[in-house]
Amino acid sequence: MNYKSLLDLDNIPSHIGIVMDGNGRWAKKRGLPRSFGHKAGSDKVVEIVQSAYNLNIKALTLFAFSTENWKRPNEEISKLMELLIFYVKTQLDKIKKNNIKINVLGDYTKFPPRVVDEITKALQETSSNDKMILNIALNYGGQDEIVRATKNIVKDVNLGIIEVNEIDNEIFKSYLYTHESPDLDLLIRPSGELRVSNFLLYQLAYAEFYFSDVLWPDFDENQLCKAIYEFQLRHRRFGGL
Ligand code: FPP
């Protein structure tokens, strides 16, 4: 089935989040080391960013490294860092040409200096782009994000920048890493896991969930279009009738 041809182009979700999961299992199925799965998964990042861009999606948020991923073996972490450097380096020109803004969710300064340098450069060089926001979650946790926002709000209250009575959802959202992105419409999790895993906890409030058994390295443009197609069949009520 070609799902792209079924899409209602006037009802494309503005903001999609993806938990990129299943790289390890993809490699294991082929008798390959896990790092091959991460490499194949990274190639899919490139394809899905391009597809999202072509579909006029305003914001795409990808879970690339969680605060819990530090528990993995050093060798696997190093491989992920290498891939990050490689992809930021090789894709940056195209990202700039496509007017895509890169934004990082999480404290990426805890990464090795070479990664920090590449990412900082990408953030600086795309900061005024506005066709699409590519949010990359790196050393990210949803609970951490909420705690961080709360601390920053308290600081601003103490400085007299805002008043306690002013704090509402809009103000709170402005302290989250995604403050420049529209509200999250759709969360996609491939690989058969039915969990949120500390991703975008605040932003998920009214998002539609799409779970798929396809492993991330097999998740292609048609899979993305299938998720959007199913999103378009849903009736979102936002608490109303
Ligand atoms: C989950 O699969 C995937 C990750 C922890 C890393 C995701 C990272 C990438 C796709 C590559 C780097 C990102 C960019 C932006 C180039 P898993 O290892 O948990 O798989 P498993 O559940 O099958 O073991």
Short mmCIF file of N, CA and C in Angstrom, two decimals, residues 67-137:
data_model
loop_
_atom_site.label_atom_id
_atom_site.label_comp_id
_atom_site.label_asym_id
_atom_site.label_seq_id
_atom_site.Cartn_x
_atom_site.Cartn_y
_atom_site.Cartn_z
N THR A 67 18.82 9.96 29.02
CA THR A 67 19.65 10.07 30.22
C THR A 67 19.99 8.66 30.75
N GLU A 68 19.20 7.66 30.35
CA GLU A 68 19.46 6.28 30.79
C GLU A 68 20.44 5.54 29.87
N ASN A 69 20.65 6.07 28.66
CA ASN A 69 21.53 5.36 27.71
C ASN A 69 23.00 5.33 28.14
N TRP A 70 23.37 6.15 29.16
CA TRP A 70 24.74 6.09 29.69
C TRP A 70 25.04 4.74 30.31
N LYS A 71 23.97 3.96 30.62
CA LYS A 71 24.17 2.64 31.24
C LYS A 71 24.65 1.61 30.23
N ARG A 72 24.68 1.96 28.95
CA ARG A 72 25.12 0.99 27.92
C ARG A 72 26.64 0.85 27.94
N PRO A 73 27.16 -0.25 27.35
CA PRO A 73 28.63 -0.42 27.34
C PRO A 73 29.31 0.77 26.66
N ASN A 74 30.51 1.12 27.16
CA ASN A 74 31.25 2.26 26.61
C ASN A 74 31.43 2.20 25.11
N GLU A 75 31.67 0.98 24.62
CA GLU A 75 31.92 0.81 23.19
C GLU A 75 30.69 1.24 22.37
N GLU A 76 29.52 0.87 22.87
CA GLU A 76 28.29 1.24 22.14
C GLU A 76 28.06 2.76 22.22
N ILE A 77 28.34 3.34 23.39
CA ILE A 77 28.17 4.79 23.54
C ILE A 77 29.12 5.51 22.58
N SER A 78 30.38 5.05 22.50
CA SER A 78 31.36 5.68 21.60
C SER A 78 30.88 5.61 20.16
N LYS A 79 30.32 4.47 19.80
CA LYS A 79 29.84 4.30 18.42
C LYS A 79 28.72 5.30 18.13
N LEU A 80 27.83 5.47 19.10
CA LEU A 80 26.72 6.42 18.90
C LEU A 80 27.27 7.85 18.76
N MET A 81 28.30 8.17 19.54
CA MET A 81 28.91 9.51 19.47
C MET A 81 29.54 9.72 18.09
N GLU A 82 30.24 8.68 17.61
CA GLU A 82 30.86 8.76 16.28
C GLU A 82 29.82 9.01 15.21
N LEU A 83 28.72 8.28 15.32
CA LEU A 83 27.65 8.43 14.32
C LEU A 83 27.08 9.85 14.36
N LEU A 84 26.93 10.37 15.57
CA LEU A 84 26.39 11.73 15.69
C LEU A 84 27.30 12.73 14.98
N ILE A 85 28.61 12.63 15.26
CA ILE A 85 29.57 13.53 14.63
C ILE A 85 29.48 13.38 13.12
N PHE A 86 29.51 12.14 12.64
CA PHE A 86 29.51 11.89 11.20
C PHE A 86 28.27 12.49 10.53
N TYR A 87 27.11 12.26 11.15
CA TYR A 87 25.88 12.73 10.49
C TYR A 87 25.71 14.24 10.58
N VAL A 88 26.10 14.82 11.71
CA VAL A 88 26.00 16.28 11.78
C VAL A 88 26.92 16.89 10.73
N LYS A 89 28.14 16.36 10.63
CA LYS A 89 29.11 16.88 9.67
C LYS A 89 28.62 16.75 8.23
N THR A 90 28.15 15.54 7.88
CA THR A 90 27.82 15.28 6.47
C THR A 90 26.46 15.86 6.07
N GLN A 91 25.58 16.10 7.02
CA GLN A 91 24.23 16.56 6.67
C GLN A 91 24.04 18.07 6.84
N LEU A 92 24.99 18.72 7.52
CA LEU A 92 24.74 20.12 7.89
C LEU A 92 24.47 21.03 6.68
N ASP A 93 25.22 20.84 5.60
CA ASP A 93 25.01 21.71 4.44
C ASP A 93 23.59 21.57 3.89
N LYS A 94 23.14 20.31 3.80
CA LYS A 94 21.79 20.07 3.28
C LYS A 94 20.73 20.65 4.23
N ILE A 95 20.97 20.51 5.51
CA ILE A 95 20.04 21.04 6.50
C ILE A 95 19.95 22.57 6.38
N LYS A 96 21.10 23.19 6.17
CA LYS A 96 21.12 24.65 6.02
C LYS A 96 20.40 25.07 4.74
N LYS A 97 20.69 24.33 3.65
CA LYS A 97 20.07 24.65 2.36
C LYS A 97 18.55 24.50 2.45
N ASN A 98 18.10 23.53 3.21
CA ASN A 98 16.66 23.29 3.35
C ASN A 98 16.00 24.19 4.40
N ASN A 99 16.78 25.10 4.98
CA ASN A 99 16.21 26.06 5.93
C ASN A 99 15.64 25.38 7.18
N ILE A 100 16.32 24.32 7.60
CA ILE A 100 15.90 23.58 8.80
C ILE A 100 16.70 24.08 10.01
N LYS A 101 16.00 24.29 11.09
CA LYS A 101 16.66 24.72 12.33
C LYS A 101 16.89 23.51 13.23
N ILE A 102 18.12 23.35 13.70
CA ILE A 102 18.40 22.25 14.64
C ILE A 102 18.28 22.79 16.06
N ASN A 103 17.63 21.99 16.90
CA ASN A 103 17.48 22.35 18.30
C ASN A 103 17.75 21.09 19.12
N VAL A 104 18.47 21.25 20.22
CA VAL A 104 18.77 20.07 21.04
C VAL A 104 17.93 20.09 22.31
N LEU A 105 17.36 18.94 22.64
CA LEU A 105 16.62 18.76 23.90
C LEU A 105 17.55 17.98 24.81
N GLY A 106 17.93 18.55 25.93
CA GLY A 106 18.80 17.84 26.86
C GLY A 106 20.15 18.54 26.99
N ASP A 107 20.91 18.12 28.01
CA ASP A 107 22.20 18.75 28.27
C ASP A 107 23.30 18.02 27.48
N TYR A 108 23.50 18.46 26.24
CA TYR A 108 24.47 17.77 25.38
C TYR A 108 25.91 18.13 25.74
N THR A 109 26.09 19.10 26.66
CA THR A 109 27.47 19.46 27.04
C THR A 109 28.14 18.35 27.84
N LYS A 110 27.37 17.33 28.24
CA LYS A 110 27.97 16.19 28.94
C LYS A 110 28.60 15.20 27.95
N PHE A 111 28.43 15.45 26.65
CA PHE A 111 29.01 14.58 25.63
C PHE A 111 30.49 14.92 25.43
N PRO A 112 31.24 14.02 24.74
CA PRO A 112 32.66 14.32 24.51
C PRO A 112 32.82 15.65 23.73
N PRO A 113 33.94 16.37 23.98
CA PRO A 113 34.13 17.71 23.41
C PRO A 113 33.93 17.77 21.89
N ARG A 114 34.36 16.74 21.15
CA ARG A 114 34.22 16.79 19.69
C ARG A 114 32.74 16.80 19.28
N VAL A 115 31.94 16.07 20.03
CA VAL A 115 30.49 16.04 19.74
C VAL A 115 29.90 17.40 20.08
N VAL A 116 30.30 17.92 21.25
CA VAL A 116 29.78 19.22 21.68
C VAL A 116 30.10 20.30 20.63
N ASP A 117 31.33 20.27 20.11
CA ASP A 117 31.74 21.27 19.12
C ASP A 117 30.88 21.19 17.86
N GLU A 118 30.70 19.98 17.34
CA GLU A 118 29.90 19.81 16.10
C GLU A 118 28.47 20.27 16.31
N ILE A 119 27.92 19.90 17.45
CA ILE A 119 26.51 20.26 17.70
C ILE A 119 26.37 21.76 17.89
N THR A 120 27.30 22.35 18.64
CA THR A 120 27.23 23.79 18.86
C THR A 120 27.28 24.53 17.53
N LYS A 121 28.15 24.06 16.62
CA LYS A 121 28.27 24.66 15.30
C LYS A 121 26.94 24.54 14.54
N ALA A 122 26.35 23.35 14.59
CA ALA A 122 25.09 23.13 13.88
C ALA A 122 23.98 24.02 14.45
N LEU A 123 23.97 24.19 15.77
CA LEU A 123 22.95 25.04 16.40
C LEU A 123 23.13 26.49 15.94
N GLN A 124 24.40 26.93 15.97
CA GLN A 124 24.67 28.33 15.59
C GLN A 124 24.32 28.59 14.13
N GLU A 125 24.73 27.67 13.26
CA GLU A 125 24.59 27.92 11.83
C GLU A 125 23.17 27.72 11.31
N THR A 126 22.30 27.16 12.14
CA THR A 126 20.91 26.98 11.68
C THR A 126 19.93 27.80 12.51
N SER A 127 20.46 28.65 13.39
CA SER A 127 19.60 29.30 14.39
C SER A 127 18.53 30.21 13.79
N SER A 128 18.78 30.75 12.60
CA SER A 128 17.73 31.63 12.05
C SER A 128 16.87 30.94 11.00
N ASN A 129 17.03 29.63 10.82
CA ASN A 129 16.21 28.90 9.84
C ASN A 129 14.80 28.69 10.37
N ASP A 130 13.83 28.66 9.44
CA ASP A 130 12.46 28.58 9.95
C ASP A 130 11.48 27.74 9.13
N LYS A 131 11.98 26.89 8.25
CA LYS A 131 11.05 26.05 7.48
C LYS A 131 10.58 24.86 8.34
N MET A 132 11.52 24.29 9.08
CA MET A 132 11.18 23.15 9.95
C MET A 132 12.16 23.15 11.14
N ILE A 133 11.67 22.71 12.29
CA ILE A 133 12.58 22.54 13.44
C ILE A 133 12.87 21.05 13.60
N LEU A 134 14.15 20.73 13.64
CA LEU A 134 14.56 19.35 13.91
C LEU A 134 15.08 19.30 15.34
N ASN A 135 14.23 18.79 16.23
CA ASN A 135 14.61 18.68 17.64
C ASN A 135 15.29 17.34 17.85
N ILE A 136 16.50 17.36 18.35
CA ILE A 136 17.19 16.10 18.61
C ILE A 136 17.37 15.97 20.12
N ALA A 137 16.80 14.91 20.68
CA ALA A 137 16.90 14.69 22.12
C ALA A 137 18.20 13.94 22.42
#
